[in-house]
Amino acid sequence: MPYQSCQSGSTPDRLSGYTILITGRTSRIGYGLARRLLEAGNTVIVDGRRKSLLDKITAEHPGIKSIALDVASPTSITNAAVVLTATYPDLNVVINNAGIMPTEDLRAPGSLQVAEDHMAINLLG
């Protein structure tokens, strides 16, 4: 298939018709990706810890759906999975975009916990 730039305004047909969950979506890359995938004809669900920000995003982009989710919390992940499977049985794409990049001083007390949190969110969350 020939190369097609998503910036050109044309979207290949294979990028539409999906139900997509995007983690880490309330700013920067995730937010832009959510908007673009919605424009391409997908059902887009975004997650977040802050209800006020999720409400703002869904108000500005009525086609975007939202769910409360803290990827650092196993309980939150389990609860979100129950809601997602019940509400969006056609969910067929997950884009794990959530991540953190804390500044770490490995000599400081508590640095092991910071490193473990970093790995848990970026690799497991």
Coordinates of C-alpha atoms in Angstrom, one line a residue:
M1 CA 0.0 0.0 0.0
P2 CA 1.4 3.4 -0.8
Y3 CA 2.3 5.8 2.0
Q4 CA -0.4 8.1 3.1
S5 CA 0.2 10.9 5.6
C6 CA -2.5 11.4 8.3
Q7 CA -1.5 15.1 8.3
S8 CA -2.7 15.4 4.7
G9 CA -6.3 15.1 5.8
S10 CA -6.8 11.8 4.1
T11 CA -7.1 8.7 6.2
P12 CA -6.7 5.1 4.9
D13 CA -9.9 3.2 5.2
R14 CA -8.3 0.7 7.5
L15 CA -8.1 3.4 10.2
S16 CA -11.8 3.8 10.7
G17 CA -14.7 1.8 12.2
Y18 CA -12.8 0.7 15.3
T19 CA -13.7 1.1 19.0
I20 CA -10.5 2.5 20.6
L21 CA -9.4 3.1 24.2
I22 CA -6.5 5.5 24.5
T23 CA -4.7 5.7 27.9
G24 CA -2.8 8.9 28.7
R25 CA -5.1 10.9 26.6
T26 CA -5.9 14.1 28.3
S27 CA -3.0 16.1 26.9
R28 CA -0.3 16.2 24.2
I29 CA 0.0 13.0 22.1
G30 CA -2.9 11.1 23.5
Y31 CA -5.3 14.1 23.1
G32 CA -4.3 14.8 19.5
L33 CA -4.5 11.1 18.7
A34 CA -8.0 10.9 20.2
R35 CA -9.2 13.8 18.1
R36 CA -7.7 12.5 14.9
L37 CA -9.0 9.0 15.4
L38 CA -12.5 10.3 16.1
E39 CA -12.4 12.4 12.9
A40 CA -11.4 9.3 11.0
G41 CA -14.7 7.6 12.0
N42 CA -13.8 5.6 15.1
T43 CA -15.5 5.3 18.5
V44 CA -12.9 6.8 20.8
I45 CA -12.8 6.3 24.6
V46 CA -10.3 8.3 26.7
D47 CA -9.4 7.7 30.3
G48 CA -8.3 9.9 33.2
R49 CA -8.1 10.4 36.9
R50 CA -9.6 14.0 36.8
K51 CA -13.3 14.0 36.0
S52 CA -13.2 17.8 35.4
L53 CA -10.7 17.3 32.5
L54 CA -12.6 14.4 31.1
D55 CA -15.8 16.4 31.1
K56 CA -14.1 19.3 29.3
I57 CA -12.7 17.0 26.6
T58 CA -16.1 15.3 26.0
A59 CA -17.8 18.6 26.0
E60 CA -15.4 20.0 23.4
H61 CA -15.5 16.8 21.3
P62 CA -19.0 15.3 21.7
G63 CA -18.1 12.0 19.9
I64 CA -15.3 11.2 22.4
K65 CA -16.4 9.0 25.3
S66 CA -14.6 8.9 28.7
I67 CA -14.0 6.6 31.6
A68 CA -12.4 7.2 35.0
L69 CA -9.2 5.3 35.2
D70 CA -5.9 5.6 37.2
V71 CA -3.4 3.3 35.5
A72 CA -1.3 3.3 38.7
S73 CA -4.1 1.6 40.7
P74 CA -4.9 -2.1 40.2
T75 CA -8.4 -1.5 41.6
S76 CA -9.1 1.3 39.2
I77 CA -7.9 -0.9 36.3
T78 CA -10.1 -3.8 37.4
N79 CA -13.1 -1.5 37.8
A80 CA -12.5 0.2 34.4
A81 CA -12.2 -3.2 32.7
V82 CA -15.6 -4.3 34.0
V83 CA -17.2 -1.0 32.8
L84 CA -15.5 -1.1 29.4
T85 CA -16.5 -4.7 28.6
A86 CA -20.1 -4.0 29.6
T87 CA -20.4 -0.7 27.9
Y88 CA -18.2 -1.2 24.8
P89 CA -18.4 -4.9 23.9
D90 CA -16.9 -4.0 20.5
L91 CA -13.7 -2.5 22.0
N92 CA -11.0 -3.9 19.7
V93 CA -8.1 -1.5 20.0
V94 CA -6.2 -0.3 23.1
I95 CA -3.4 2.3 22.7
N96 CA -1.4 2.3 25.9
N97 CA -0.2 5.9 25.8
A98 CA -0.1 6.6 29.5
G99 CA 3.4 7.2 31.0
I100 CA 5.3 9.3 33.5
M101 CA 8.9 10.5 33.5
P102 CA 9.8 11.6 37.0
T103 CA 13.2 13.0 37.9
E104 CA 15.0 10.5 40.1
D105 CA 17.9 10.8 42.4
L106 CA 18.8 7.2 43.1
R107 CA 20.8 8.2 46.2
A108 CA 17.7 9.8 47.8
P109 CA 15.6 7.9 50.4
G110 CA 12.5 6.5 48.8
S111 CA 14.1 6.4 45.3
L112 CA 13.4 2.7 45.0
Q113 CA 9.6 3.4 45.4
V114 CA 9.8 6.2 42.8
A115 CA 11.6 3.8 40.4
E116 CA 9.0 1.0 41.0
D117 CA 6.1 3.4 40.5
H118 CA 7.8 4.6 37.2
M119 CA 8.1 1.0 36.0
A120 CA 4.6 0.0 37.1
I121 CA 2.9 2.9 35.3
N122 CA 5.0 2.8 32.1
L123 CA 5.2 -0.9 31.6
L124 CA 2.2 -2.4 33.5
G125 CA -0.4 0.4 33.6

